[in-house]
């Protein structure tokens, strides 16, 4: 197999130069497979070569089962006699030899890419043996891709990077491109992909049965990169595909249908990952129609998958999307907990409850979903959103890793307790990839895809360091100045985006439907449960136990008390938890209204500064890439100004309180 | 030809029973044509018969050229020796004979339907000769129909009655249905139809050239009913269809292309009506691209049409739809006047400037467009909207004739001046018809179509009387109680709709895009130029000369002064012209805020009462029709409640002023 470098696709974080340190050396890589292909390819380009058995090498890349292992490898193993483990590897450097050892090819591949990331330093200082293991077993991307182009949503729901990378014209797309995608994912640690939209439409439902061959073709291409393929299925499949009169999870025929259908899936794709299900959510079918619980529903699929080692990812995104805005007692933030927490302990071991990181829907700032703390006897996946649905739709620079780092490091029970990453069995995200030449529409949005993989592998990585890693790999020859510039543009971009959009955790305020750009009241009187309740006196949602919806009570202490308290609640979440007068003084010393004005002027100004920084990089980076980013930055600056003006005008009209600095508010 | 009664289509205002008075008598109807067909058909059903020459008859329906005319007809002509005129007729009853005389078949047809409308009274009391002439030469319906189904707009833009009545599956639809439509239109006086959307998409552009045969097929079917067919064309046709590099109206090749293309049109459809053009409007191409004026653009087409007696309807709906909401100096209401008034006198005689009745866009209440007063040397068409885009989308009962009557009777120069109807050469409306079995989605919306035709024929008819006419024809056998009930449901429905939607002429406040249901701020921060500027102190648009956009100055006195004055401005237009504090006392004695609350509670309650009235008609009207209307009324009641609550809540949150009656506002 050759290294995939499809025509017209950007090399992203795997440009040829990234392999110079490896490729210019003597590499001992026994066995076959992707790692050896990579080494051969890198050496051909950079002048190195494969070392023979017994020959001295600068780099050893070997499975622990390889015989004979070079001395340096045997030395690295000393003190690590137990299994290294699936997807894991040892990394060491002693006696002038850099050693990567793994029990399985995927672990070896991860180790190889570790050396690529390190570059020249991998071959300089000694390194005592390091044991690298992923924090969670499954690091997964959900593609909201359709086969057919939806007239409103396009082919990829909430996709901002062109068409689907998997499907085109009703069939699998260019598999070379999929292979290149697999390589990029392996290089950042992703090991599972769901290949179709969780909103399963008519055509895509057939991927489970008569179009299964299409899925198998994708699986074949991704398998060498250690990536298993999952499929979103509709809960109504027994009706839609099987011709049964019901999809009742307790019905014997339904159970038999799923069992037999799943057998067929595994007969075709032996390492198939499993199913992803959005049930009883935003109009999708589910077990409620039959008076069954979501545990019944998930277990139905889990039982069908269990004999083959598959899992079902069952999304906890269940809420009333036909809520009455007049009804102040219903709180969408409560819904997932209210639905699922009582079911803890009822799910099968291979049913993974997939929980969005926040209780609402992928906003730029939300408290961490209390469901994650509430289900100790249930396997949980934390769901992030790499695609920037609510964070600028890949027209805005918004490096999301700092937010994910906050989420994954959040400790429900205070400083001594386990963090979110430790509570999760899987870390999942909605992909931002499409058939765009830059993969992600906005070239800088590649950093989010990369950082997701890296943080899913190790949630305790410093997001700023991951950013630099990505910059160094992607813009390898750019030098210190471009590196500093890119870092300055991106590292704080999430907070910049937060500053010029909906304030202090209140969320939404986006245009209904497409969710791009400001519309303060856009969702205020809708059935979607996403309100801010701004009036002439104040703004925010009272979710306290004392006077509000009681959502704060879904958290264990200390956070239940912290969020309940107007005085203690962190500023950035204040309006998520409290309805606050415009004159309220924040913990940062500013009044609420002045904070809104200040952050919105500042955020829009920061966007403008970001564009200035990028202008300075003209000539230092590829001209096409520069032009693409420039065009997006122009739109970001325009849109940030629009956010600033709409938010500030809205709140000036409501509050009547002028800006203390006398700046122009329209 | 037989009388068209297509299967599955509702008889509307031409049910068989409506013909009983005519059809049960002896009718002398010399000559052939549609009138004779109608008579034969009616007699076959109701027991009458055609009278022979010289035989006594109860009804004479004859062209003035018929020989010999019966004595009663000759007597009716006495004192009316001049031409009766095109599309006109004499109606008389003397010596026990009812007489209709006309110079042309269309006039005779209109006279025949007049007798049908009269029913039995046409054959009782004597009637001195009446000369009936249409107020305007052209009474036209614009169909915003596409051949192709638009993914967002559907097949009919702003259509709420199913698919197009003209086009299906890329070709002309069932021509029997079109024929039946022509018959209905003739029976209310419409004599021109534009068969495709003013937003001319790619497929529909070809109706002008290679798909002209499709238009001819429709024209053939409508011709016997005195209806001429017009076509919406794109200004870019010379480029899109002719392969020219430009559509510059002063370019010789462009002029030649239009001339030759139009020759072909008339070679195929000798009585073709002409072109309808939306140019430089909401993205449509136009003369501005070439630095030419709209007179240049319109005259280009007028010159091509002139040799054949055709006209171009050139829409005045030109405004900046990419306006900056921050810019308070730009006022969309001014746009049509600012664009077109300076061009008065520059348009050809066969160029008709088509002006929407209000300066914005078909709102439930607008002042009459000042353009209509500003162009005495230009032929003008007043454009109404029968399709209920902003008035309930045929889910709400909203009988619009009272509004049209107000518009057509409006006198710009005070009580002594000419009214709008006298200033117009054409009265045009956007059709509300589709392939729905009831023609108009909401069966009661048929009344709007009927009333449009009747008011276009005679703008001084009492809309309440026209309503009764429609009720009597359509529900002929229903009796007095149903008649009273329907009248009560419909006569005030426009004002009811006004009460529960955007207050006092401020307009919009609808959901962007589809324009159904409330969204107070939906257009407030958009580029569309439709704002209300509500803040914590007040609401409304200052369009005065003194402190606002100066739009009031586009009116001649007295209205320029009346609208300018906060004290004199009619309540119902107050917020169109003034930005007013919530505590402002209206001419009706209420404060603005209390008026908003009161009207919204009242309007929603009236909608509920309307439903109660309809419930009482169960059993008195056709069951299917009753069910259809019932379903729509349920939605109207729901939606009216939604309007009431969103508007009231919005203004309570903004103003902080409670309802004086203490009713619940959420």
PDB file of C-alpha atoms in Angstrom, chain A residues 333-434:
ATOM      1  CA  UNK A 333     -31.388  21.972  30.690  1.00  0.00           C
ATOM      2  CA  UNK A 334     -33.014  19.480  33.052  1.00  0.00           C
ATOM      3  CA  UNK A 335     -34.213  17.099  30.367  1.00  0.00           C
ATOM      4  CA  UNK A 336     -31.313  14.680  29.853  1.00  0.00           C
ATOM      5  CA  UNK A 337     -30.851  14.188  33.603  1.00  0.00           C
ATOM      6  CA  UNK A 338     -34.558  13.788  34.222  1.00  0.00           C
ATOM      7  CA  UNK A 339     -34.826  11.232  31.431  1.00  0.00           C
ATOM      8  CA  UNK A 340     -31.688   9.218  32.037  1.00  0.00           C
ATOM      9  CA  UNK A 341     -30.441   9.495  35.622  1.00  0.00           C
ATOM     10  CA  UNK A 342     -33.265   7.248  36.905  1.00  0.00           C
ATOM     11  CA  UNK A 343     -32.121   4.581  34.446  1.00  0.00           C
ATOM     12  CA  UNK A 344     -28.608   4.291  35.848  1.00  0.00           C
ATOM     13  CA  UNK A 345     -27.688   0.655  36.238  1.00  0.00           C
ATOM     14  CA  UNK A 346     -30.241  -0.562  33.720  1.00  0.00           C
ATOM     15  CA  UNK A 347     -28.043  -0.329  30.625  1.00  0.00           C
ATOM     16  CA  UNK A 348     -25.995  -3.217  29.277  1.00  0.00           C
ATOM     17  CA  UNK A 349     -22.232  -3.064  29.482  1.00  0.00           C
ATOM     18  CA  UNK A 350     -21.968  -2.499  25.755  1.00  0.00           C
ATOM     19  CA  UNK A 351     -24.503   0.316  25.740  1.00  0.00           C
ATOM     20  CA  UNK A 352     -22.762   3.666  25.921  1.00  0.00           C
ATOM     21  CA  UNK A 353     -24.858   6.646  26.853  1.00  0.00           C
ATOM     22  CA  UNK A 354     -23.588   9.542  24.763  1.00  0.00           C
ATOM     23  CA  UNK A 355     -23.978  12.843  26.597  1.00  0.00           C
ATOM     24  CA  UNK A 356     -23.383  16.278  25.129  1.00  0.00           C
ATOM     25  CA  UNK A 357     -20.883  18.220  27.213  1.00  0.00           C
ATOM     26  CA  UNK A 358     -23.454  20.793  28.209  1.00  0.00           C
ATOM     27  CA  UNK A 359     -27.086  20.472  29.169  1.00  0.00           C
ATOM     28  CA  UNK A 360     -28.356  22.497  26.205  1.00  0.00           C
ATOM     29  CA  UNK A 361     -26.644  22.162  22.854  1.00  0.00           C
ATOM     30  CA  UNK A 362     -22.987  22.823  22.060  1.00  0.00           C
ATOM     31  CA  UNK A 363     -23.004  26.471  23.065  1.00  0.00           C
ATOM     32  CA  UNK A 364     -19.794  28.448  23.342  1.00  0.00           C
ATOM     33  CA  UNK A 365     -20.181  28.284  27.126  1.00  0.00           C
ATOM     34  CA  UNK A 366     -22.263  25.884  29.163  1.00  0.00           C
ATOM     35  CA  UNK A 367     -21.851  24.240  32.521  1.00  0.00           C
ATOM     36  CA  UNK A 368     -20.827  20.598  32.205  1.00  0.00           C
ATOM     37  CA  UNK A 369     -23.813  18.298  31.887  1.00  0.00           C
ATOM     38  CA  UNK A 370     -24.764  16.908  35.318  1.00  0.00           C
ATOM     39  CA  UNK A 371     -25.753  13.646  33.643  1.00  0.00           C
ATOM     40  CA  UNK A 372     -22.072  12.766  33.535  1.00  0.00           C
ATOM     41  CA  UNK A 373     -21.942  12.727  37.332  1.00  0.00           C
ATOM     42  CA  UNK A 374     -25.272  11.047  37.804  1.00  0.00           C
ATOM     43  CA  UNK A 375     -24.755   7.640  36.222  1.00  0.00           C
ATOM     44  CA  UNK A 376     -21.857   5.818  37.865  1.00  0.00           C
ATOM     45  CA  UNK A 377     -23.174   2.432  36.790  1.00  0.00           C
ATOM     46  CA  UNK A 378     -23.517   3.384  33.125  1.00  0.00           C
ATOM     47  CA  UNK A 379     -20.900   3.627  30.443  1.00  0.00           C
ATOM     48  CA  UNK A 380     -20.724   7.202  29.281  1.00  0.00           C
ATOM     49  CA  UNK A 381     -19.442   8.937  26.198  1.00  0.00           C
ATOM     50  CA  UNK A 382     -18.859  12.666  26.392  1.00  0.00           C
ATOM     51  CA  UNK A 383     -19.912  14.294  23.132  1.00  0.00           C
ATOM     52  CA  UNK A 384     -18.071  17.374  21.911  1.00  0.00           C
ATOM     53  CA  UNK A 385     -18.677  19.292  18.707  1.00  0.00           C
ATOM     54  CA  UNK A 386     -15.685  19.843  16.458  1.00  0.00           C
ATOM     55  CA  UNK A 387     -17.877  21.202  13.710  1.00  0.00           C
ATOM     56  CA  UNK A 388     -18.474  24.811  14.685  1.00  0.00           C
ATOM     57  CA  UNK A 389     -22.271  24.880  14.538  1.00  0.00           C
ATOM     58  CA  UNK A 390     -22.582  27.500  17.252  1.00  0.00           C
ATOM     59  CA  UNK A 391     -19.008  28.711  17.273  1.00  0.00           C
ATOM     60  CA  UNK A 392     -18.604  30.385  13.920  1.00  0.00           C
ATOM     61  CA  UNK A 393     -19.292  27.633  11.393  1.00  0.00           C
ATOM     62  CA  UNK A 394     -15.684  27.521  10.225  1.00  0.00           C
ATOM     63  CA  UNK A 395     -15.951  31.069   9.033  1.00  0.00           C
ATOM     64  CA  UNK A 396     -14.651  32.282  12.395  1.00  0.00           C
ATOM     65  CA  UNK A 397     -11.338  31.324  13.949  1.00  0.00           C
ATOM     66  CA  UNK A 398     -12.355  29.545  17.125  1.00  0.00           C
ATOM     67  CA  UNK A 399      -9.862  27.117  18.596  1.00  0.00           C
ATOM     68  CA  UNK A 400     -12.027  25.012  20.844  1.00  0.00           C
ATOM     69  CA  UNK A 401      -9.484  22.896  22.713  1.00  0.00           C
ATOM     70  CA  UNK A 402      -9.356  25.223  25.747  1.00  0.00           C
ATOM     71  CA  UNK A 403     -13.104  24.703  26.189  1.00  0.00           C
ATOM     72  CA  UNK A 404     -12.811  20.945  25.794  1.00  0.00           C
ATOM     73  CA  UNK A 405      -9.937  20.940  28.242  1.00  0.00           C
ATOM     74  CA  UNK A 406     -12.110  22.760  30.784  1.00  0.00           C
ATOM     75  CA  UNK A 407     -14.923  20.287  30.213  1.00  0.00           C
ATOM     76  CA  UNK A 408     -12.802  17.145  30.383  1.00  0.00           C
ATOM     77  CA  UNK A 409     -10.988  18.430  33.462  1.00  0.00           C
ATOM     78  CA  UNK A 410     -14.134  19.489  35.316  1.00  0.00           C
ATOM     79  CA  UNK A 411     -14.482  17.877  38.749  1.00  0.00           C
ATOM     80  CA  UNK A 412     -18.061  17.473  39.890  1.00  0.00           C
ATOM     81  CA  UNK A 413     -17.160  16.685  43.460  1.00  0.00           C
ATOM     82  CA  UNK A 414     -14.541  19.373  43.935  1.00  0.00           C
ATOM     83  CA  UNK A 415     -10.801  19.263  43.643  1.00  0.00           C
ATOM     84  CA  UNK A 416     -10.336  15.773  45.017  1.00  0.00           C
ATOM     85  CA  UNK A 417     -12.855  13.971  42.871  1.00  0.00           C
ATOM     86  CA  UNK A 418     -12.545  12.331  39.492  1.00  0.00           C
ATOM     87  CA  UNK A 419     -12.708  14.562  36.486  1.00  0.00           C
ATOM     88  CA  UNK A 420     -15.003  14.199  33.502  1.00  0.00           C
ATOM     89  CA  UNK A 421     -12.396  12.406  31.444  1.00  0.00           C
ATOM     90  CA  UNK A 422     -12.106   9.801  34.181  1.00  0.00           C
ATOM     91  CA  UNK A 423     -15.862   9.300  34.220  1.00  0.00           C
ATOM     92  CA  UNK A 424     -16.056   8.746  30.463  1.00  0.00           C
ATOM     93  CA  UNK A 425     -15.491   5.487  28.677  1.00  0.00           C
ATOM     94  CA  UNK A 426     -15.544   7.189  25.275  1.00  0.00           C
ATOM     95  CA  UNK A 427     -14.853  10.671  24.006  1.00  0.00           C
ATOM     96  CA  UNK A 428     -16.865  11.461  20.918  1.00  0.00           C
ATOM     97  CA  UNK A 429     -17.192  14.519  18.726  1.00  0.00           C
ATOM     98  CA  UNK A 430     -19.146  15.659  15.723  1.00  0.00           C
ATOM     99  CA  UNK A 431     -16.667  15.916  12.872  1.00  0.00           C
ATOM    100  CA  UNK A 432     -15.883  19.114  10.997  1.00  0.00           C
ATOM    101  CA  UNK A 433     -14.534  17.369   7.906  1.00  0.00           C
ATOM    102  CA  UNK A 434     -15.884  17.446   4.374  1.00  0.00           C
TER     103      UNK A 434
END
